[in-house]
């Protein structure tokens, strides 16, 4: 076992060639995951609300969007933005940005389903009462429904964040220097410790994702105590 | 946008055959992994529910670890690092076979079985506890009670979530291209690098994935509609 290879290159795994070069490694994975979840939250919220709106066309369009995105592998999504960007924009996007856009679009479809489930899980009386007190549909959503629904959705959002953190490893494929790519570079350079290197990054991903999942589990327990639920 | 679309190129001749070959490999690797991950997932789930503490701990550690690490990293781990983990004889045998394919199957199986184990566990939990108690009281052993009373009922409930795990596995099999398994995504990438017509190749591959996924989710919805209603308690 050659753990010295891992120890010697550990800073490269953590932040890549930074500060001499661009940021990479685990730090870049985290940037991708946070940027991705932030973008996907807003896009997913819009799509999720369209999915349950009373406009048939909007509902239909949101459904098609969700079904298509959930039906194809995320790797395909990443290739799409990588190869589609030059065709549409006339020039290629930097790898980091095309990966980030792919993550945002991909995750937004799953967030939209969470939003839909969260809103429909609230008792119907809430919307009716809000509407009955003179709020418009949008106001009722904004001030009554979403604040309650979003709180209930927090655990699901955290789970989605965990999946996204794992999925950032796929940015490897188009050459973004995140943790998995940094690891393969070290592996290609040294060639003597593949098991140690990949076991190390697996543990690094695990520590982050496990911390998040146990936090979400604890949160779920806490939230379920004072939660408006029903049909 | 000045891109010269050439759909005939991807859909016919040699490249068309590549796509067909890719679909076959995708379905092969998925089918084999589904069978193995069902077996492993069931074992892990039963471990979790058994009264023997070390088995329970093993099962918890197994599911938590493999669910919380990226599949790509697991694929690399088995592909590059199997020397250090698997027994020498097993490795010798695997190298003689199609090693990329085998590493892909191992990674997909282990990863998916962690998710399947959780589905099975929640299915078993949804069966009222009295079922187990009364079957034990009639003289069945724990394993017999599981085998003849609990699991048949539990499996009926969890068929829809299990099938969506299978669907995830089919989509996840695309990651095996990174170690050179010539499945659908690999072939699309290959056509791209030979012809620079990535747009067409990826469209065709995407539509194939979409087709598979829509068929499966349609079937699950039908199942939910007709069968699951009768078993809601």
Short mmCIF file of N, CA, C and O in Angstrom, two decimals, chain A residues 1 67-76 79-80 82-84 86-90 106 110 162 165-167 169-173 180 184 187-188 194-196 198-199 201-211 213 217, chain B residues 1-3 5 61 64-73 76-77 80-85 111 115 167-168 170-172 174-178 184-185 188-189 192 198-199 201-207 209-210 213-214 217:
data_model
loop_
_atom_site.label_atom_id
_atom_site.label_comp_id
_atom_site.label_asym_id
_atom_site.label_seq_id
_atom_site.Cartn_x
_atom_site.Cartn_y
_atom_site.Cartn_z
N UNK A 1 0.85 -1.21 0.00
CA UNK A 1 0.00 0.00 0.00
C UNK A 1 0.87 1.25 0.00
O UNK A 1 1.79 1.37 0.81
N UNK A 67 -40.42 15.28 -17.65
CA UNK A 67 -40.31 13.89 -18.12
C UNK A 67 -39.08 13.70 -18.99
O UNK A 67 -38.38 12.69 -18.87
N UNK A 68 -38.82 14.67 -19.87
CA UNK A 68 -37.67 14.52 -20.77
C UNK A 68 -36.39 14.50 -19.95
O UNK A 68 -35.54 13.62 -20.11
N UNK A 69 -36.26 15.45 -19.04
CA UNK A 69 -34.99 15.55 -18.31
C UNK A 69 -34.79 14.35 -17.39
O UNK A 69 -33.68 13.82 -17.28
N UNK A 70 -35.88 13.90 -16.77
CA UNK A 70 -35.71 12.74 -15.89
C UNK A 70 -35.50 11.45 -16.67
O UNK A 70 -35.07 10.45 -16.11
N UNK A 71 -35.82 11.47 -17.96
CA UNK A 71 -35.69 10.26 -18.77
C UNK A 71 -34.32 10.03 -19.35
O UNK A 71 -34.05 8.97 -19.90
N UNK A 72 -33.45 11.04 -19.30
CA UNK A 72 -32.13 10.81 -19.91
C UNK A 72 -31.03 10.88 -18.86
O UNK A 72 -31.17 11.56 -17.85
N UNK A 73 -29.94 10.13 -19.09
CA UNK A 73 -28.86 10.11 -18.11
C UNK A 73 -28.20 11.49 -17.99
O UNK A 73 -28.13 12.22 -18.97
N UNK A 74 -27.71 11.82 -16.80
CA UNK A 74 -27.09 13.13 -16.61
C UNK A 74 -25.83 13.28 -17.45
O UNK A 74 -25.50 14.37 -17.92
N UNK A 75 -25.17 12.16 -17.71
CA UNK A 75 -23.98 12.21 -18.55
C UNK A 75 -24.34 12.75 -19.93
O UNK A 75 -23.61 13.56 -20.52
N UNK A 76 -25.49 12.31 -20.45
CA UNK A 76 -25.99 12.79 -21.73
C UNK A 76 -26.23 14.29 -21.67
O UNK A 76 -25.92 15.02 -22.60
N UNK A 79 -23.00 16.13 -21.98
CA UNK A 79 -22.55 16.14 -23.37
C UNK A 79 -23.38 17.11 -24.19
O UNK A 79 -22.87 17.80 -25.06
N UNK A 80 -24.69 17.14 -23.92
CA UNK A 80 -25.56 18.03 -24.67
C UNK A 80 -25.08 19.46 -24.57
O UNK A 80 -24.95 20.16 -25.57
N UNK A 82 -22.26 20.55 -23.69
CA UNK A 82 -20.90 20.68 -24.19
C UNK A 82 -20.89 20.79 -25.72
O UNK A 82 -20.16 21.60 -26.30
N UNK A 83 -21.72 19.96 -26.37
CA UNK A 83 -21.72 19.97 -27.84
C UNK A 83 -22.75 20.90 -28.43
O UNK A 83 -22.63 21.33 -29.56
N UNK A 84 -23.80 21.19 -27.63
CA UNK A 84 -24.87 22.04 -28.14
C UNK A 84 -24.45 23.50 -28.13
O UNK A 84 -24.75 24.25 -29.05
N UNK A 86 -21.65 25.12 -28.74
CA UNK A 86 -20.99 25.63 -29.95
C UNK A 86 -21.97 25.77 -31.11
O UNK A 86 -21.86 26.70 -31.91
N UNK A 87 -22.92 24.82 -31.23
CA UNK A 87 -23.86 24.87 -32.35
C UNK A 87 -24.77 26.08 -32.22
O UNK A 87 -25.03 26.79 -33.18
N UNK A 88 -25.25 26.34 -31.00
CA UNK A 88 -26.21 27.42 -30.80
C UNK A 88 -25.51 28.78 -30.67
O UNK A 88 -25.92 29.76 -31.29
N UNK A 89 -24.45 28.83 -29.88
CA UNK A 89 -23.80 30.12 -29.61
C UNK A 89 -22.76 30.48 -30.65
O UNK A 89 -22.33 31.62 -30.73
N UNK A 90 -22.33 29.50 -31.43
CA UNK A 90 -21.31 29.77 -32.42
C UNK A 90 -19.90 29.69 -31.84
O UNK A 90 -18.92 29.74 -32.57
N UNK A 106 -30.55 19.80 -15.13
CA UNK A 106 -30.86 18.43 -14.72
C UNK A 106 -31.54 18.41 -13.35
O UNK A 106 -32.60 17.80 -13.18
N UNK A 110 -35.89 17.59 -10.95
CA UNK A 110 -36.17 16.85 -9.72
C UNK A 110 -36.71 17.79 -8.65
O UNK A 110 -37.60 17.43 -7.88
N UNK A 162 -27.33 16.32 -2.02
CA UNK A 162 -26.39 15.19 -1.91
C UNK A 162 -26.20 14.53 -3.27
O UNK A 162 -25.07 14.27 -3.69
N UNK A 165 -24.04 16.69 -5.36
CA UNK A 165 -22.63 16.63 -4.95
C UNK A 165 -21.97 15.40 -5.56
O UNK A 165 -20.84 15.46 -6.05
N UNK A 166 -22.69 14.28 -5.56
CA UNK A 166 -22.12 13.08 -6.19
C UNK A 166 -22.01 13.26 -7.69
O UNK A 166 -21.03 12.85 -8.31
N UNK A 167 -23.03 13.89 -8.28
CA UNK A 167 -23.02 14.05 -9.74
C UNK A 167 -21.94 15.00 -10.24
O UNK A 167 -21.57 14.93 -11.41
N UNK A 169 -19.05 14.77 -9.89
CA UNK A 169 -17.92 13.96 -10.35
C UNK A 169 -17.96 13.76 -11.86
O UNK A 169 -16.94 13.51 -12.49
N UNK A 170 -19.16 13.89 -12.44
CA UNK A 170 -19.29 13.65 -13.88
C UNK A 170 -18.73 14.79 -14.72
O UNK A 170 -18.52 14.63 -15.92
N UNK A 171 -18.49 15.95 -14.09
CA UNK A 171 -17.86 17.04 -14.84
C UNK A 171 -16.48 16.60 -15.30
O UNK A 171 -15.90 17.19 -16.21
N UNK A 172 -15.97 15.57 -14.67
CA UNK A 172 -14.71 14.93 -15.08
C UNK A 172 -14.66 14.69 -16.58
O UNK A 172 -13.65 14.92 -17.23
N UNK A 173 -15.82 14.27 -17.12
CA UNK A 173 -15.86 13.76 -18.48
C UNK A 173 -15.54 14.83 -19.52
O UNK A 173 -15.02 14.54 -20.58
N UNK A 180 -12.72 14.34 -8.86
CA UNK A 180 -12.47 13.07 -9.56
C UNK A 180 -11.39 13.23 -10.62
O UNK A 180 -10.54 12.36 -10.80
N UNK A 184 -7.76 11.38 -10.96
CA UNK A 184 -7.28 10.61 -12.12
C UNK A 184 -5.96 11.18 -12.62
O UNK A 184 -5.10 10.43 -13.07
N UNK A 187 -3.38 9.82 -10.44
CA UNK A 187 -3.24 8.41 -10.77
C UNK A 187 -2.43 8.22 -12.05
O UNK A 187 -1.53 7.38 -12.12
N UNK A 188 -2.71 9.05 -13.07
CA UNK A 188 -1.98 8.93 -14.32
C UNK A 188 -0.51 9.29 -14.16
O UNK A 188 0.36 8.76 -14.84
N UNK A 194 -3.49 3.32 -7.46
CA UNK A 194 -4.88 3.64 -7.85
C UNK A 194 -5.89 3.35 -6.75
O UNK A 194 -6.76 4.17 -6.49
N UNK A 195 -5.73 2.19 -6.08
CA UNK A 195 -6.70 1.83 -5.04
C UNK A 195 -6.72 2.88 -3.93
O UNK A 195 -7.79 3.31 -3.50
N UNK A 196 -5.52 3.29 -3.50
CA UNK A 196 -5.44 4.25 -2.40
C UNK A 196 -6.06 5.58 -2.81
O UNK A 196 -6.81 6.19 -2.04
N UNK A 198 -8.32 6.32 -5.22
CA UNK A 198 -9.77 6.33 -5.42
C UNK A 198 -10.51 6.05 -4.11
O UNK A 198 -11.60 6.57 -3.89
N UNK A 199 -9.89 5.25 -3.24
CA UNK A 199 -10.52 5.04 -1.93
C UNK A 199 -10.54 6.36 -1.16
O UNK A 199 -11.53 6.69 -0.50
N UNK A 201 -10.65 9.51 -2.34
CA UNK A 201 -11.67 10.47 -2.77
C UNK A 201 -13.07 9.94 -2.48
O UNK A 201 -13.97 10.72 -2.19
N UNK A 202 -13.23 8.61 -2.51
CA UNK A 202 -14.55 8.07 -2.14
C UNK A 202 -14.88 8.47 -0.70
O UNK A 202 -15.99 8.90 -0.41
N UNK A 203 -13.87 8.38 0.17
CA UNK A 203 -14.10 8.76 1.57
C UNK A 203 -14.39 10.26 1.67
O UNK A 203 -15.26 10.69 2.44
N UNK A 204 -13.69 11.07 0.86
CA UNK A 204 -13.93 12.52 0.91
C UNK A 204 -15.38 12.84 0.51
O UNK A 204 -16.06 13.63 1.16
N UNK A 205 -15.84 12.24 -0.59
CA UNK A 205 -17.23 12.45 -0.99
C UNK A 205 -18.17 11.95 0.11
O UNK A 205 -19.15 12.58 0.44
N UNK A 206 -17.81 10.79 0.65
CA UNK A 206 -18.69 10.17 1.66
C UNK A 206 -18.87 11.09 2.87
O UNK A 206 -19.98 11.27 3.35
N UNK A 207 -17.77 11.67 3.33
CA UNK A 207 -17.84 12.51 4.54
C UNK A 207 -18.83 13.65 4.32
O UNK A 207 -19.70 13.90 5.16
N UNK A 208 -18.73 14.31 3.18
CA UNK A 208 -19.63 15.44 2.90
C UNK A 208 -21.07 14.95 2.77
O UNK A 208 -21.99 15.49 3.41
N UNK A 209 -21.28 13.93 1.95
CA UNK A 209 -22.65 13.49 1.68
C UNK A 209 -23.29 12.90 2.92
O UNK A 209 -24.47 13.12 3.18
N UNK A 210 -22.51 12.15 3.70
CA UNK A 210 -23.10 11.53 4.88
C UNK A 210 -23.47 12.59 5.91
O UNK A 210 -24.54 12.50 6.54
N UNK A 211 -22.60 13.60 6.05
CA UNK A 211 -22.91 14.68 7.00
C UNK A 211 -24.23 15.34 6.59
O UNK A 211 -25.10 15.60 7.43
N UNK A 213 -26.71 14.00 4.67
CA UNK A 213 -27.89 13.14 4.84
C UNK A 213 -28.28 13.01 6.29
O UNK A 213 -29.46 13.01 6.60
N UNK A 217 -31.86 14.05 7.93
CA UNK A 217 -32.68 13.11 8.69
C UNK A 217 -33.10 13.75 10.01
O UNK A 217 -34.25 13.65 10.43
N UNK B 1 -26.14 30.15 -36.56
CA UNK B 1 -26.09 28.69 -36.50
C UNK B 1 -25.78 28.13 -37.88
O UNK B 1 -26.63 28.11 -38.76
N UNK B 2 -24.56 27.76 -38.12
CA UNK B 2 -24.24 27.16 -39.43
C UNK B 2 -23.70 25.76 -39.21
O UNK B 2 -22.51 25.52 -39.19
N UNK B 3 -24.63 24.88 -38.99
CA UNK B 3 -24.27 23.49 -38.72
C UNK B 3 -24.94 22.66 -39.77
O UNK B 3 -26.11 22.83 -40.08
N UNK B 5 -26.56 19.61 -40.80
CA UNK B 5 -27.16 18.38 -40.25
C UNK B 5 -27.09 17.24 -41.25
O UNK B 5 -27.32 17.42 -42.43
N UNK B 61 -23.51 0.07 7.40
CA UNK B 61 -22.29 0.64 6.85
C UNK B 61 -22.28 0.51 5.33
O UNK B 61 -21.93 1.45 4.60
N UNK B 64 -24.92 2.98 3.71
CA UNK B 64 -24.53 4.39 3.85
C UNK B 64 -23.32 4.69 2.98
O UNK B 64 -23.27 5.72 2.31
N UNK B 65 -22.35 3.80 2.99
CA UNK B 65 -21.13 4.11 2.22
C UNK B 65 -21.41 4.15 0.73
O UNK B 65 -21.05 5.09 0.05
N UNK B 66 -22.07 3.13 0.21
CA UNK B 66 -22.21 3.08 -1.24
C UNK B 66 -23.26 4.05 -1.77
O UNK B 66 -23.22 4.42 -2.93
N UNK B 67 -24.22 4.47 -0.90
CA UNK B 67 -25.16 5.47 -1.36
C UNK B 67 -24.56 6.86 -1.39
O UNK B 67 -25.01 7.72 -2.13
N UNK B 68 -23.57 7.11 -0.56
CA UNK B 68 -23.04 8.46 -0.40
C UNK B 68 -21.72 8.71 -1.11
O UNK B 68 -21.03 9.66 -0.79
N UNK B 69 -21.37 7.81 -2.03
CA UNK B 69 -20.19 8.10 -2.85
C UNK B 69 -20.60 8.05 -4.31
O UNK B 69 -21.49 7.29 -4.67
N UNK B 70 -19.96 8.87 -5.15
CA UNK B 70 -20.37 8.93 -6.56
C UNK B 70 -20.13 7.60 -7.27
O UNK B 70 -19.12 6.94 -7.02
N UNK B 71 -21.05 7.23 -8.15
CA UNK B 71 -20.90 6.00 -8.91
C UNK B 71 -19.63 6.02 -9.76
O UNK B 71 -18.94 5.01 -9.87
N UNK B 72 -19.31 7.19 -10.33
CA UNK B 72 -18.12 7.26 -11.18
C UNK B 72 -16.87 6.88 -10.40
O UNK B 72 -16.01 6.14 -10.90
N UNK B 73 -16.78 7.37 -9.17
CA UNK B 73 -15.62 7.04 -8.34
C UNK B 73 -15.59 5.55 -8.04
O UNK B 73 -14.55 4.91 -8.07
N UNK B 76 -14.30 3.75 -11.10
CA UNK B 76 -12.84 3.86 -11.18
C UNK B 76 -12.18 2.97 -10.14
O UNK B 76 -11.16 2.36 -10.40
N UNK B 77 -12.78 2.94 -8.96
CA UNK B 77 -12.19 2.15 -7.88
C UNK B 77 -12.11 0.68 -8.29
O UNK B 77 -11.07 0.05 -8.19
N UNK B 80 -9.65 0.35 -11.58
CA UNK B 80 -8.20 0.52 -11.40
C UNK B 80 -7.69 -0.20 -10.17
O UNK B 80 -6.52 -0.54 -10.10
N UNK B 81 -8.58 -0.37 -9.18
CA UNK B 81 -8.08 -0.84 -7.90
C UNK B 81 -8.50 -2.24 -7.50
O UNK B 81 -8.27 -2.64 -6.36
N UNK B 82 -9.10 -2.99 -8.43
CA UNK B 82 -9.63 -4.29 -8.02
C UNK B 82 -8.52 -5.25 -7.59
O UNK B 82 -8.76 -6.15 -6.80
N UNK B 83 -7.31 -5.03 -8.09
CA UNK B 83 -6.16 -5.84 -7.69
C UNK B 83 -6.02 -5.94 -6.19
O UNK B 83 -5.75 -7.00 -5.64
N UNK B 84 -6.22 -4.78 -5.55
CA UNK B 84 -5.94 -4.70 -4.12
C UNK B 84 -7.10 -5.20 -3.27
O UNK B 84 -6.92 -5.47 -2.09
N UNK B 85 -8.31 -5.30 -3.86
CA UNK B 85 -9.46 -5.66 -3.03
C UNK B 85 -9.95 -7.08 -3.29
O UNK B 85 -10.30 -7.79 -2.36
N UNK B 111 -23.49 -0.42 -6.20
CA UNK B 111 -24.13 0.89 -6.00
C UNK B 111 -25.64 0.74 -5.92
O UNK B 111 -26.28 1.21 -4.98
N UNK B 115 -29.28 1.03 -2.80
CA UNK B 115 -30.59 1.69 -2.91
C UNK B 115 -31.72 0.67 -2.83
O UNK B 115 -32.74 0.90 -2.19
N UNK B 167 -34.57 1.59 -13.62
CA UNK B 167 -34.47 2.62 -14.64
C UNK B 167 -33.24 3.49 -14.38
O UNK B 167 -32.49 3.83 -15.31
N UNK B 168 -33.03 3.85 -13.11
CA UNK B 168 -31.83 4.60 -12.77
C UNK B 168 -30.59 3.84 -13.19
O UNK B 168 -29.64 4.42 -13.70
N UNK B 170 -30.25 1.70 -15.60
CA UNK B 170 -30.06 1.75 -17.05
C UNK B 170 -29.44 3.09 -17.44
O UNK B 170 -28.51 3.14 -18.25
N UNK B 171 -29.93 4.17 -16.82
CA UNK B 171 -29.35 5.48 -17.13
C UNK B 171 -27.91 5.56 -16.62
O UNK B 171 -27.03 6.09 -17.29
N UNK B 172 -27.69 5.03 -15.41
CA UNK B 172 -26.35 5.08 -14.83
C UNK B 172 -25.33 4.27 -15.62
O UNK B 172 -24.14 4.54 -15.56
N UNK B 174 -24.60 4.46 -18.42
CA UNK B 174 -23.87 5.32 -19.35
C UNK B 174 -22.49 5.70 -18.80
O UNK B 174 -21.58 5.97 -19.58
N UNK B 175 -22.35 5.69 -17.47
CA UNK B 175 -21.05 6.06 -16.90
C UNK B 175 -19.96 5.04 -17.22
O UNK B 175 -18.78 5.34 -17.12
N UNK B 176 -20.39 3.82 -17.59
CA UNK B 176 -19.39 2.79 -17.89
C UNK B 176 -18.57 3.13 -19.13
O UNK B 176 -17.55 2.50 -19.38
N UNK B 177 -19.01 4.12 -19.90
CA UNK B 177 -18.20 4.53 -21.05
C UNK B 177 -16.83 5.01 -20.61
O UNK B 177 -15.86 4.89 -21.36
N UNK B 178 -16.74 5.55 -19.38
CA UNK B 178 -15.45 6.10 -18.94
C UNK B 178 -14.36 5.05 -18.84
O UNK B 178 -13.19 5.37 -18.94
N UNK B 184 -24.22 2.55 -25.23
CA UNK B 184 -24.82 3.56 -26.10
C UNK B 184 -24.11 4.91 -26.07
O UNK B 184 -23.81 5.48 -27.13
N UNK B 185 -23.84 5.42 -24.87
CA UNK B 185 -23.20 6.73 -24.77
C UNK B 185 -21.80 6.71 -25.36
O UNK B 185 -21.37 7.65 -26.05
N UNK B 188 -22.13 6.93 -29.07
CA UNK B 188 -22.46 8.29 -29.51
C UNK B 188 -21.21 9.17 -29.50
O UNK B 188 -20.94 9.93 -30.44
N UNK B 189 -20.43 9.04 -28.44
CA UNK B 189 -19.19 9.80 -28.30
C UNK B 189 -18.22 9.42 -29.41
O UNK B 189 -17.54 10.29 -29.98
N UNK B 192 -19.20 10.90 -32.64
CA UNK B 192 -18.86 12.33 -32.59
C UNK B 192 -17.40 12.53 -32.96
O UNK B 192 -17.06 13.38 -33.77
N UNK B 198 -21.66 15.32 -33.66
CA UNK B 198 -22.08 14.96 -32.32
C UNK B 198 -23.54 15.24 -32.09
O UNK B 198 -24.22 14.49 -31.39
N UNK B 199 -24.03 16.30 -32.68
CA UNK B 199 -25.41 16.70 -32.45
C UNK B 199 -26.37 15.58 -32.82
O UNK B 199 -27.23 15.20 -32.02
N UNK B 201 -25.66 12.37 -33.34
CA UNK B 201 -25.40 11.14 -32.58
C UNK B 201 -26.02 11.22 -31.19
O UNK B 201 -26.66 10.28 -30.72
N UNK B 202 -25.85 12.37 -30.53
CA UNK B 202 -26.39 12.50 -29.18
C UNK B 202 -27.91 12.59 -29.18
O UNK B 202 -28.55 12.15 -28.24
N UNK B 203 -28.46 13.18 -30.25
CA UNK B 203 -29.92 13.21 -30.34
C UNK B 203 -30.48 11.79 -30.39
O UNK B 203 -31.41 11.44 -29.66
N UNK B 204 -29.89 10.98 -31.27
CA UNK B 204 -30.38 9.61 -31.41
C UNK B 204 -30.25 8.85 -30.09
O UNK B 204 -31.20 8.21 -29.62
N UNK B 205 -29.08 8.98 -29.45
CA UNK B 205 -28.86 8.26 -28.19
C UNK B 205 -29.84 8.74 -27.12
O UNK B 205 -30.43 7.93 -26.39
N UNK B 206 -30.03 10.06 -27.05
CA UNK B 206 -30.96 10.61 -26.05
C UNK B 206 -32.37 10.08 -26.26
O UNK B 206 -33.05 9.69 -25.32
N UNK B 207 -32.80 10.06 -27.54
CA UNK B 207 -34.15 9.58 -27.82
C UNK B 207 -34.31 8.12 -27.43
O UNK B 207 -35.36 7.71 -26.95
N UNK B 209 -32.68 6.54 -24.95
CA UNK B 209 -32.81 6.51 -23.49
C UNK B 209 -34.21 6.96 -23.07
O UNK B 209 -34.85 6.38 -22.20
N UNK B 210 -34.67 8.04 -23.72
CA UNK B 210 -35.98 8.59 -23.37
C UNK B 210 -37.08 7.58 -23.64
O UNK B 210 -38.00 7.41 -22.85
N UNK B 213 -37.11 4.95 -21.00
CA UNK B 213 -37.58 5.46 -19.71
C UNK B 213 -39.08 5.74 -19.73
O UNK B 213 -39.78 5.45 -18.76
N UNK B 214 -39.60 6.27 -20.84
CA UNK B 214 -41.03 6.56 -20.90
C UNK B 214 -41.84 5.27 -20.88
O UNK B 214 -42.88 5.19 -20.22
N UNK B 217 -41.83 4.03 -17.27
CA UNK B 217 -42.65 4.77 -16.31
C UNK B 217 -44.13 4.65 -16.66
O UNK B 217 -44.98 4.66 -15.77
#
